[in-house]
Amino acid sequence: MAAVFKIVPTTQMYDWGKTGKSSKVAQFADSSRVPGFTIDEASPYAELWMGTHPKSPSYVQSSGTTLSEHLAAHPELIGKPVIDKFDAGNGNLPFLFKVLSIEKALSIQAHPDKATAEILHAQHPDIYKDPNHKPEMALAITPFLALCGFRPLPEIATYLNATPELRSLIPPSVLDAFLSLSNSSTPTGPDEKAALKNVFASIMTADEGPIKEQLGSLVERYTKGETHNDEETEVVELVLRLNEQFPGDIGIFCAFVLNYVRLSPGEAIFLGAGEPHAYVYGECMECMANSDNVIRAGLTPKLRDVPNLVSGLTYTAAPPTKHVVNPAPFSTSSTLYDPPIPEFSVVQVKLSDVGAKEVHKPVGGPSIGIVTEGSGRIKWNDGKDGLDAGLGDVFFVGANTTVEFENGRQGDLVVYRAFVEV
């Protein structure tokens, strides 16, 4: 039984995905010859899934069995510490690895914590299809735009004062209470969180008529180039973009209360349970706990669950730096992204010279890798075993396995590897 082997990912064709060959999801699936996959230039290719989630499990390329079935039969590939900590004896990995290709903004959303996920799954298993939480990290592989977490309270106050259309949706008593606390020295205190929650709930539960009327006024003002202060100009392009995609949607007003971030390739953000966010544009590697639970409330044609979103948020107001994952060296040509949760970390391997090599020492748990640029060879067992891997190829590495990456041609070999160890 091989410690390293190729697996077959799956694709998800959601409305927000990039279309045809413009999507890296489609490029990777096509280049790695996923069985039965052909690119339709009119279709949106949104996500490439790599893992054991039952909604869309990966398969072992050589046998056609699901990855979870194979791992359940060979638990040493997961490792006993990981099995014991994450109850992974059934072969289900504690993480799910993805590529996202985003043309149109994803929904205003958050993910439940473990206790809430269990309740939602028990109450609505048709909507919340597993009982797990879903902390996640997005690592940009192209320029990437996102909304993540609540802005600092003074910033929100500035936007409220500058945007009469937004202010009109909030009851005066709620607005006054928030503004009186917006410069508090304890921005994450219970009173401040309650005030922010009341403002956000007022916006998200506003009646449809006033929402559409005020958004129409806002878009008209922005289209004419009219703004009330310099801060407001930061969100003009975003508001107009979102309105083109979701005309009259309440989620557009979240541009004023959530941090707007622009990531360059190699930069990453982490969203824990209860943190509101929406990915706006670009392509990224995404890694998360093994779950598909999403609570949505705007910018989506899918089911919206505003009460559970509003009740489940942390209401932690902070600069976007709170969500940044700072990279660290992993080995000579590899960079580690290690968010503050136990289910996963991600390593980027980048080799630029023909024949360049990089050795990864054993990690105590399983991992999944994907080639996103170039081609090369992956070796293990002291170089006695190996496999060739090109663009889009996905492979599994068993626990406690030393692996070597070798660049096979001119140009960069880039591999992203998600793993867990305890």
Short mmCIF file of C-alpha atoms in Angstrom, two decimals:
data_model
loop_
_atom_site.label_atom_id
_atom_site.label_comp_id
_atom_site.label_asym_id
_atom_site.label_seq_id
_atom_site.Cartn_x
_atom_site.Cartn_y
_atom_site.Cartn_z
CA MET A 1 0.00 0.00 0.00
CA ALA A 2 1.50 3.31 -1.12
CA ALA A 3 1.98 6.14 1.36
CA VAL A 4 1.51 8.71 -1.45
CA PHE A 5 -1.05 8.38 -4.24
CA LYS A 6 -3.15 10.49 -6.57
CA ILE A 7 -6.78 11.23 -5.78
CA VAL A 8 -9.56 12.56 -8.01
CA PRO A 9 -11.20 15.82 -6.86
CA THR A 10 -14.72 16.98 -7.67
CA THR A 11 -16.04 20.26 -9.08
CA GLN A 12 -18.97 22.41 -7.96
CA MET A 13 -20.75 24.61 -10.51
CA TYR A 14 -22.27 27.43 -8.47
CA ASP A 15 -23.64 30.60 -10.06
CA TRP A 16 -20.85 32.78 -8.63
CA GLY A 17 -18.00 30.84 -10.26
CA LYS A 18 -15.79 31.99 -13.11
CA THR A 19 -16.94 30.64 -16.44
CA GLY A 20 -15.22 28.19 -18.77
CA LYS A 21 -11.45 28.28 -19.14
CA SER A 22 -11.20 31.55 -17.19
CA SER A 23 -11.73 29.48 -14.03
CA LYS A 24 -8.74 27.85 -12.37
CA VAL A 25 -11.13 25.21 -11.06
CA ALA A 26 -11.91 24.25 -14.66
CA GLN A 27 -8.26 24.52 -15.72
CA PHE A 28 -7.10 22.19 -12.94
CA ALA A 29 -9.87 19.63 -13.50
CA ASP A 30 -9.22 19.64 -17.24
CA SER A 31 -5.42 19.47 -17.01
CA SER A 32 -5.49 16.58 -14.52
CA ARG A 33 -8.01 14.71 -16.68
CA VAL A 34 -10.72 14.29 -14.06
CA PRO A 35 -12.82 11.43 -15.52
CA GLY A 36 -15.83 12.65 -17.47
CA PHE A 37 -14.86 16.31 -17.12
CA THR A 38 -15.07 18.64 -20.13
CA ILE A 39 -15.10 22.43 -20.03
CA ASP A 40 -18.29 24.20 -21.09
CA GLU A 41 -17.39 27.82 -21.80
CA ALA A 42 -20.86 28.97 -20.68
CA SER A 43 -20.78 27.20 -17.30
CA PRO A 44 -19.52 28.58 -13.97
CA TYR A 45 -16.83 26.48 -12.27
CA ALA A 46 -16.77 27.65 -8.67
CA GLU A 47 -15.07 25.08 -6.44
CA LEU A 48 -12.68 22.14 -6.61
CA TRP A 49 -13.14 19.86 -3.59
CA MET A 50 -10.35 17.67 -2.22
CA GLY A 51 -11.25 15.53 0.77
CA THR A 52 -13.75 13.17 2.31
CA HIS A 53 -16.89 15.27 2.83
CA PRO A 54 -19.86 13.03 1.95
CA LYS A 55 -21.46 15.70 -0.22
CA SER A 56 -18.70 15.38 -2.81
CA PRO A 57 -15.95 12.94 -1.81
CA SER A 58 -12.64 12.50 -3.60
CA TYR A 59 -11.69 9.11 -5.05
CA VAL A 60 -8.48 7.13 -5.13
CA GLN A 61 -7.37 7.38 -8.76
CA SER A 62 -5.99 3.84 -9.04
CA SER A 63 -8.97 2.00 -7.57
CA GLY A 64 -12.03 4.23 -7.85
CA THR A 65 -12.89 3.77 -4.18
CA THR A 66 -13.70 6.84 -2.11
CA LEU A 67 -10.81 8.32 -0.19
CA SER A 68 -12.69 7.83 3.09
CA GLU A 69 -13.21 4.12 2.37
CA HIS A 70 -9.52 3.71 1.58
CA LEU A 71 -8.44 5.54 4.74
CA ALA A 72 -10.86 3.59 6.93
CA ALA A 73 -9.26 0.40 5.61
CA HIS A 74 -5.74 1.80 6.18
CA PRO A 75 -5.94 3.91 9.37
CA GLU A 76 -2.15 4.17 9.59
CA LEU A 77 -2.39 6.71 6.74
CA ILE A 78 -4.28 9.03 9.11
CA GLY A 79 -2.31 8.19 12.25
CA LYS A 80 -3.66 7.20 15.64
CA PRO A 81 -3.27 10.64 17.31
CA VAL A 82 -5.40 12.28 14.58
CA ILE A 83 -7.95 9.44 14.68
CA ASP A 84 -8.28 9.74 18.44
CA LYS A 85 -8.52 13.55 18.55
CA PHE A 86 -10.92 13.98 15.63
CA ASP A 87 -12.84 10.68 15.74
CA ALA A 88 -11.49 9.90 12.26
CA GLY A 89 -11.63 6.11 12.43
CA ASN A 90 -14.27 6.12 9.68
CA GLY A 91 -11.74 7.60 7.28
CA ASN A 92 -13.11 11.14 7.30
CA LEU A 93 -10.38 13.77 7.41
CA PRO A 94 -10.79 16.67 9.84
CA PHE A 95 -10.27 19.20 7.03
CA LEU A 96 -11.64 19.93 3.55
CA PHE A 97 -9.34 21.52 0.96
CA LYS A 98 -10.68 23.57 -1.96
CA VAL A 99 -9.82 25.84 -4.87
CA LEU A 100 -12.30 28.73 -5.31
CA SER A 101 -12.74 30.69 -8.57
CA ILE A 102 -14.98 33.70 -7.88
CA GLU A 103 -16.49 35.97 -10.51
CA LYS A 104 -19.60 37.06 -8.61
CA ALA A 105 -19.72 37.78 -4.88
CA LEU A 106 -20.55 34.96 -2.51
CA SER A 107 -23.27 35.47 0.06
CA ILE A 108 -23.04 37.50 3.26
CA GLN A 109 -22.48 34.55 5.54
CA ALA A 110 -21.05 33.07 8.70
CA HIS A 111 -20.35 29.58 9.95
CA PRO A 112 -21.69 28.20 13.24
CA ASP A 113 -19.59 27.03 16.14
CA LYS A 114 -19.65 23.31 16.97
CA ALA A 115 -22.51 23.49 19.49
CA THR A 116 -24.68 25.60 17.18
CA ALA A 117 -23.90 23.36 14.20
CA GLU A 118 -25.12 20.34 16.13
CA ILE A 119 -28.39 22.11 17.00
CA LEU A 120 -28.97 23.40 13.46
CA HIS A 121 -28.23 19.99 11.97
CA ALA A 122 -30.68 18.31 14.35
CA GLN A 123 -33.40 20.88 13.63
CA HIS A 124 -32.88 21.32 9.88
CA PRO A 125 -30.79 18.44 8.44
CA ASP A 126 -32.01 19.31 4.95
CA ILE A 127 -30.34 22.74 5.24
CA TYR A 128 -27.46 22.22 7.68
CA LYS A 129 -26.25 18.84 6.51
CA ASP A 130 -23.56 18.02 9.07
CA PRO A 131 -23.03 18.74 12.78
CA ASN A 132 -19.55 20.22 12.44
CA HIS A 133 -18.20 23.74 12.70
CA LYS A 134 -16.41 25.36 9.74
CA PRO A 135 -13.55 27.71 10.60
CA GLU A 136 -11.82 28.52 7.30
CA MET A 137 -8.78 30.14 5.72
CA ALA A 138 -8.61 31.76 2.29
CA LEU A 139 -5.12 32.00 0.74
CA ALA A 140 -5.06 34.18 -2.36
CA ILE A 141 -3.56 32.74 -5.56
CA THR A 142 -4.68 35.76 -7.65
CA PRO A 143 -5.60 39.31 -6.55
CA PHE A 144 -8.50 38.71 -4.19
CA LEU A 145 -11.29 40.89 -2.75
CA ALA A 146 -13.30 40.06 0.36
CA LEU A 147 -15.45 41.39 3.16
CA CYS A 148 -14.36 39.98 6.51
CA GLY A 149 -15.37 40.77 10.08
CA PHE A 150 -16.90 43.95 11.46
CA ARG A 151 -15.04 47.22 10.91
CA PRO A 152 -13.77 49.08 13.99
CA LEU A 153 -16.63 50.94 15.64
CA PRO A 154 -15.35 54.46 14.71
CA GLU A 155 -15.20 53.45 11.03
CA ILE A 156 -18.77 52.19 11.11
CA ALA A 157 -19.84 55.43 12.80
CA THR A 158 -18.13 57.43 10.05
CA TYR A 159 -19.99 55.54 7.36
CA LEU A 160 -23.30 55.89 9.19
CA ASN A 161 -22.81 59.65 9.45
CA ALA A 162 -21.82 59.90 5.77
CA THR A 163 -24.51 57.64 4.34
CA PRO A 164 -28.07 58.89 4.95
CA GLU A 165 -29.47 56.01 2.91
CA LEU A 166 -28.04 53.49 5.38
CA ARG A 167 -28.83 55.60 8.42
CA SER A 168 -32.50 55.74 7.47
CA LEU A 169 -32.86 51.98 7.97
CA ILE A 170 -31.85 52.16 11.65
CA PRO A 171 -34.25 53.30 14.40
CA PRO A 172 -33.03 56.58 15.95
CA SER A 173 -32.71 55.08 19.43
CA VAL A 174 -30.56 52.23 18.10
CA LEU A 175 -28.44 54.64 16.06
CA ASP A 176 -27.92 57.06 18.98
CA ALA A 177 -26.94 54.25 21.34
CA PHE A 178 -24.37 52.96 18.88
CA LEU A 179 -22.89 56.38 18.09
CA SER A 180 -22.53 57.15 21.79
CA LEU A 181 -20.35 54.04 22.20
CA SER A 182 -18.48 54.18 18.88
CA ASN A 183 -15.35 55.71 20.44
CA SER A 184 -15.41 53.48 23.50
CA SER A 185 -12.13 52.39 25.03
CA THR A 186 -13.59 48.87 25.28
CA PRO A 187 -14.86 48.24 21.72
CA THR A 188 -15.48 44.56 22.39
CA GLY A 189 -17.23 45.07 25.72
CA PRO A 190 -20.75 43.70 26.22
CA ASP A 191 -22.48 47.08 25.76
CA GLU A 192 -20.53 47.81 22.60
CA LYS A 193 -21.26 44.37 21.17
CA ALA A 194 -24.95 44.75 21.97
CA ALA A 195 -25.05 48.16 20.26
CA LEU A 196 -23.34 46.77 17.14
CA LYS A 197 -25.70 43.80 17.10
CA ASN A 198 -28.71 46.11 17.25
CA VAL A 199 -27.42 48.20 14.34
CA PHE A 200 -26.63 45.13 12.22
CA ALA A 201 -29.97 43.46 13.02
CA SER A 202 -31.83 46.66 12.11
CA ILE A 203 -30.13 46.76 8.72
CA MET A 204 -30.56 43.07 7.91
CA THR A 205 -34.23 42.93 8.95
CA ALA A 206 -35.33 46.18 7.30
CA ASP A 207 -38.42 46.01 5.10
CA GLU A 208 -37.89 45.34 1.41
CA GLY A 209 -39.55 48.59 0.24
CA PRO A 210 -37.26 50.97 2.15
CA ILE A 211 -34.23 48.83 1.28
CA LYS A 212 -34.82 49.09 -2.44
CA GLU A 213 -35.71 52.77 -2.22
CA GLN A 214 -32.58 53.69 -0.26
CA LEU A 215 -30.29 51.52 -2.38
CA GLY A 216 -31.70 53.15 -5.49
CA SER A 217 -30.89 56.57 -4.04
CA LEU A 218 -27.39 55.45 -2.99
CA VAL A 219 -26.54 53.93 -6.37
CA GLU A 220 -27.81 57.01 -8.18
CA ARG A 221 -25.63 59.23 -5.99
CA TYR A 222 -22.55 57.07 -6.51
CA THR A 223 -23.13 56.78 -10.24
CA LYS A 224 -23.10 60.59 -10.43
CA GLY A 225 -19.81 60.62 -8.49
CA GLU A 226 -21.32 62.23 -5.38
CA THR A 227 -19.82 61.29 -2.00
CA HIS A 228 -19.95 62.98 1.37
CA ASN A 229 -16.34 62.39 2.49
CA ASP A 230 -13.10 60.67 1.53
CA GLU A 231 -13.88 57.52 3.52
CA GLU A 232 -17.04 56.92 1.52
CA THR A 233 -15.12 56.80 -1.76
CA GLU A 234 -13.46 53.53 -0.66
CA VAL A 235 -16.71 51.60 -1.01
CA VAL A 236 -18.16 53.24 -4.15
CA GLU A 237 -16.69 50.70 -6.56
CA LEU A 238 -17.73 47.84 -4.27
CA VAL A 239 -21.31 49.07 -3.85
CA LEU A 240 -21.74 49.52 -7.61
CA ARG A 241 -20.21 46.09 -8.30
CA LEU A 242 -22.50 44.37 -5.82
CA ASN A 243 -25.56 46.22 -7.08
CA GLU A 244 -24.88 45.06 -10.64
CA GLN A 245 -24.76 41.48 -9.39
CA PHE A 246 -27.59 41.65 -6.83
CA PRO A 247 -29.76 44.72 -7.57
CA GLY A 248 -31.59 46.01 -4.53
CA ASP A 249 -30.14 43.41 -2.13
CA ILE A 250 -29.76 44.28 1.56
CA GLY A 251 -26.33 42.62 1.57
CA ILE A 252 -24.95 45.60 -0.36
CA PHE A 253 -25.19 47.73 2.79
CA CYS A 254 -22.77 45.34 4.52
CA ALA A 255 -20.02 47.14 2.59
CA PHE A 256 -20.26 49.87 5.23
CA VAL A 257 -20.06 47.67 8.33
CA LEU A 258 -17.64 44.90 7.28
CA ASN A 259 -13.92 45.27 6.56
CA TYR A 260 -13.12 45.45 2.84
CA VAL A 261 -9.79 43.74 2.13
CA ARG A 262 -7.65 43.37 -0.97
CA LEU A 263 -5.27 40.42 -0.85
CA SER A 264 -2.27 39.89 -3.11
CA PRO A 265 -1.22 36.35 -4.07
CA GLY A 266 0.35 34.70 -1.03
CA GLU A 267 -1.71 36.64 1.51
CA ALA A 268 -4.30 34.85 3.65
CA ILE A 269 -7.20 35.55 6.00
CA PHE A 270 -8.85 33.32 8.61
CA LEU A 271 -12.51 33.41 9.62
CA GLY A 272 -13.52 31.68 12.83
CA ALA A 273 -17.03 30.73 13.89
CA GLY A 274 -19.48 33.62 13.96
CA GLU A 275 -17.38 35.99 11.83
CA PRO A 276 -19.41 37.60 9.00
CA HIS A 277 -17.77 37.58 5.60
CA ALA A 278 -18.26 37.45 1.85
CA TYR A 279 -15.66 36.68 -0.81
CA VAL A 280 -16.11 39.21 -3.61
CA TYR A 281 -13.72 38.36 -6.45
CA GLY A 282 -10.61 36.36 -7.30
CA GLU A 283 -9.19 32.90 -6.77
CA CYS A 284 -7.88 31.26 -3.65
CA MET A 285 -6.97 28.08 -1.89
CA GLU A 286 -9.52 27.54 0.85
CA CYS A 287 -9.12 25.15 3.75
CA MET A 288 -11.68 24.53 6.47
CA ALA A 289 -12.88 22.06 9.03
CA ASN A 290 -14.70 19.21 7.28
CA SER A 291 -18.11 20.86 6.97
CA ASP A 292 -20.44 22.49 4.47
CA ASN A 293 -22.51 24.50 6.97
CA VAL A 294 -23.21 28.07 5.84
CA ILE A 295 -25.66 30.56 7.39
CA ARG A 296 -26.56 33.09 4.67
CA ALA A 297 -28.31 36.44 4.86
CA GLY A 298 -27.68 38.45 1.68
CA LEU A 299 -26.15 38.55 -1.82
CA THR A 300 -27.49 35.10 -2.66
CA PRO A 301 -30.35 33.36 -4.46
CA LYS A 302 -30.07 30.56 -1.88
CA LEU A 303 -32.00 30.22 1.38
CA ARG A 304 -31.43 33.09 3.80
CA ASP A 305 -31.47 32.51 7.54
CA VAL A 306 -31.24 36.01 8.96
CA PRO A 307 -32.33 35.14 12.54
CA ASN A 308 -29.63 32.51 12.97
CA LEU A 309 -26.99 34.72 11.34
CA VAL A 310 -27.81 37.69 13.55
CA SER A 311 -27.92 35.59 16.73
CA GLY A 312 -24.72 33.65 16.00
CA LEU A 313 -22.19 36.40 15.25
CA THR A 314 -19.38 37.38 17.63
CA TYR A 315 -19.82 41.13 17.06
CA THR A 316 -16.10 41.61 17.49
CA ALA A 317 -15.21 44.91 15.82
CA ALA A 318 -11.57 45.08 14.74
CA PRO A 319 -9.29 46.06 11.84
CA PRO A 320 -8.83 43.48 9.07
CA THR A 321 -5.39 42.65 10.48
CA LYS A 322 -7.25 40.59 13.10
CA HIS A 323 -8.06 38.08 10.34
CA VAL A 324 -4.66 38.00 8.60
CA VAL A 325 -2.67 34.77 8.75
CA ASN A 326 1.02 35.67 8.82
CA PRO A 327 3.16 33.17 6.88
CA ALA A 328 6.22 31.55 8.40
CA PRO A 329 9.06 29.42 6.99
CA PHE A 330 8.35 25.69 6.81
CA SER A 331 11.50 24.60 5.01
CA THR A 332 13.89 26.14 2.49
CA SER A 333 11.39 26.78 -0.32
CA SER A 334 8.13 26.28 1.57
CA THR A 335 5.89 28.66 3.50
CA LEU A 336 3.53 27.71 6.32
CA TYR A 337 0.08 29.22 6.94
CA ASP A 338 -1.02 28.10 10.39
CA PRO A 339 -4.37 29.52 11.59
CA PRO A 340 -5.36 29.27 15.26
CA ILE A 341 -7.36 26.05 15.05
CA PRO A 342 -6.26 22.38 15.23
CA GLU A 343 -7.98 20.96 12.13
CA PHE A 344 -5.55 22.16 9.46
CA SER A 345 -2.51 24.10 8.29
CA VAL A 346 -1.44 24.81 4.69
CA VAL A 347 2.04 24.85 3.16
CA GLN A 348 2.99 26.47 -0.14
CA VAL A 349 5.93 24.90 -2.01
CA LYS A 350 7.59 27.00 -4.71
CA LEU A 351 10.57 25.76 -6.74
CA SER A 352 11.85 27.93 -9.59
CA ASP A 353 14.88 26.15 -11.06
CA VAL A 354 14.77 23.02 -13.20
CA GLY A 355 15.68 20.08 -10.99
CA ALA A 356 15.31 22.08 -7.76
CA LYS A 357 14.27 19.90 -4.82
CA GLU A 358 12.53 20.42 -1.52
CA VAL A 359 12.20 17.88 1.29
CA HIS A 360 9.36 17.94 3.80
CA LYS A 361 10.03 16.11 7.03
CA PRO A 362 7.26 13.78 8.23
CA VAL A 363 4.15 15.32 9.77
CA GLY A 364 2.14 13.30 12.23
CA GLY A 365 -1.08 13.32 10.25
CA PRO A 366 -2.49 13.07 6.71
CA SER A 367 -2.22 15.70 4.00
CA ILE A 368 -3.58 16.55 0.57
CA GLY A 369 -1.64 18.48 -2.06
CA ILE A 370 -2.39 20.03 -5.45
CA VAL A 371 -0.09 21.31 -8.20
CA THR A 372 -1.24 24.82 -9.18
CA GLU A 373 1.70 25.74 -11.42
CA GLY A 374 4.21 23.71 -13.44
CA SER A 375 4.97 20.03 -13.11
CA GLY A 376 7.43 17.80 -11.32
CA ARG A 377 7.91 14.64 -9.34
CA ILE A 378 6.97 13.69 -5.79
CA LYS A 379 9.20 11.10 -4.11
CA TRP A 380 9.03 9.13 -0.85
CA ASN A 381 10.52 6.02 0.74
CA ASP A 382 14.04 7.49 0.45
CA GLY A 383 13.45 8.22 -3.23
CA LYS A 384 12.64 4.60 -4.09
CA ASP A 385 9.03 5.49 -4.90
CA GLY A 386 7.66 8.45 -6.81
CA LEU A 387 4.95 9.81 -9.03
CA ASP A 388 4.82 12.50 -11.69
CA ALA A 389 2.44 15.37 -11.01
CA GLY A 390 1.33 18.12 -13.38
CA LEU A 391 -1.07 21.04 -13.31
CA GLY A 392 -4.21 20.23 -11.33
CA ASP A 393 -3.00 16.86 -10.08
CA VAL A 394 -4.13 16.14 -6.51
CA PHE A 395 -2.34 13.70 -4.23
CA PHE A 396 -2.61 12.27 -0.72
CA VAL A 397 0.34 11.89 1.66
CA GLY A 398 0.03 9.49 4.57
CA ALA A 399 1.00 10.32 8.13
CA ASN A 400 4.69 10.16 9.09
CA THR A 401 5.92 10.19 5.48
CA THR A 402 8.97 12.12 4.30
CA VAL A 403 8.29 13.58 0.85
CA GLU A 404 10.51 15.29 -1.70
CA PHE A 405 9.29 17.68 -4.41
CA GLU A 406 11.34 18.12 -7.59
CA ASN A 407 10.72 20.74 -10.27
CA GLY A 408 10.50 19.04 -13.65
CA ARG A 409 10.77 21.91 -16.12
CA GLN A 410 11.64 25.57 -16.70
CA GLY A 411 9.40 27.83 -14.64
CA ASP A 412 7.91 27.57 -11.20
CA LEU A 413 6.56 24.42 -9.62
CA VAL A 414 3.93 25.50 -7.07
CA VAL A 415 2.20 23.04 -4.77
CA TYR A 416 -0.25 23.71 -1.96
CA ARG A 417 -0.39 21.06 0.75
CA ALA A 418 -3.02 20.97 3.54
CA PHE A 419 -2.29 18.81 6.56
CA VAL A 420 -3.25 18.09 10.15
CA GLU A 421 -1.15 16.85 13.02
CA VAL A 422 -1.55 16.73 16.79
#
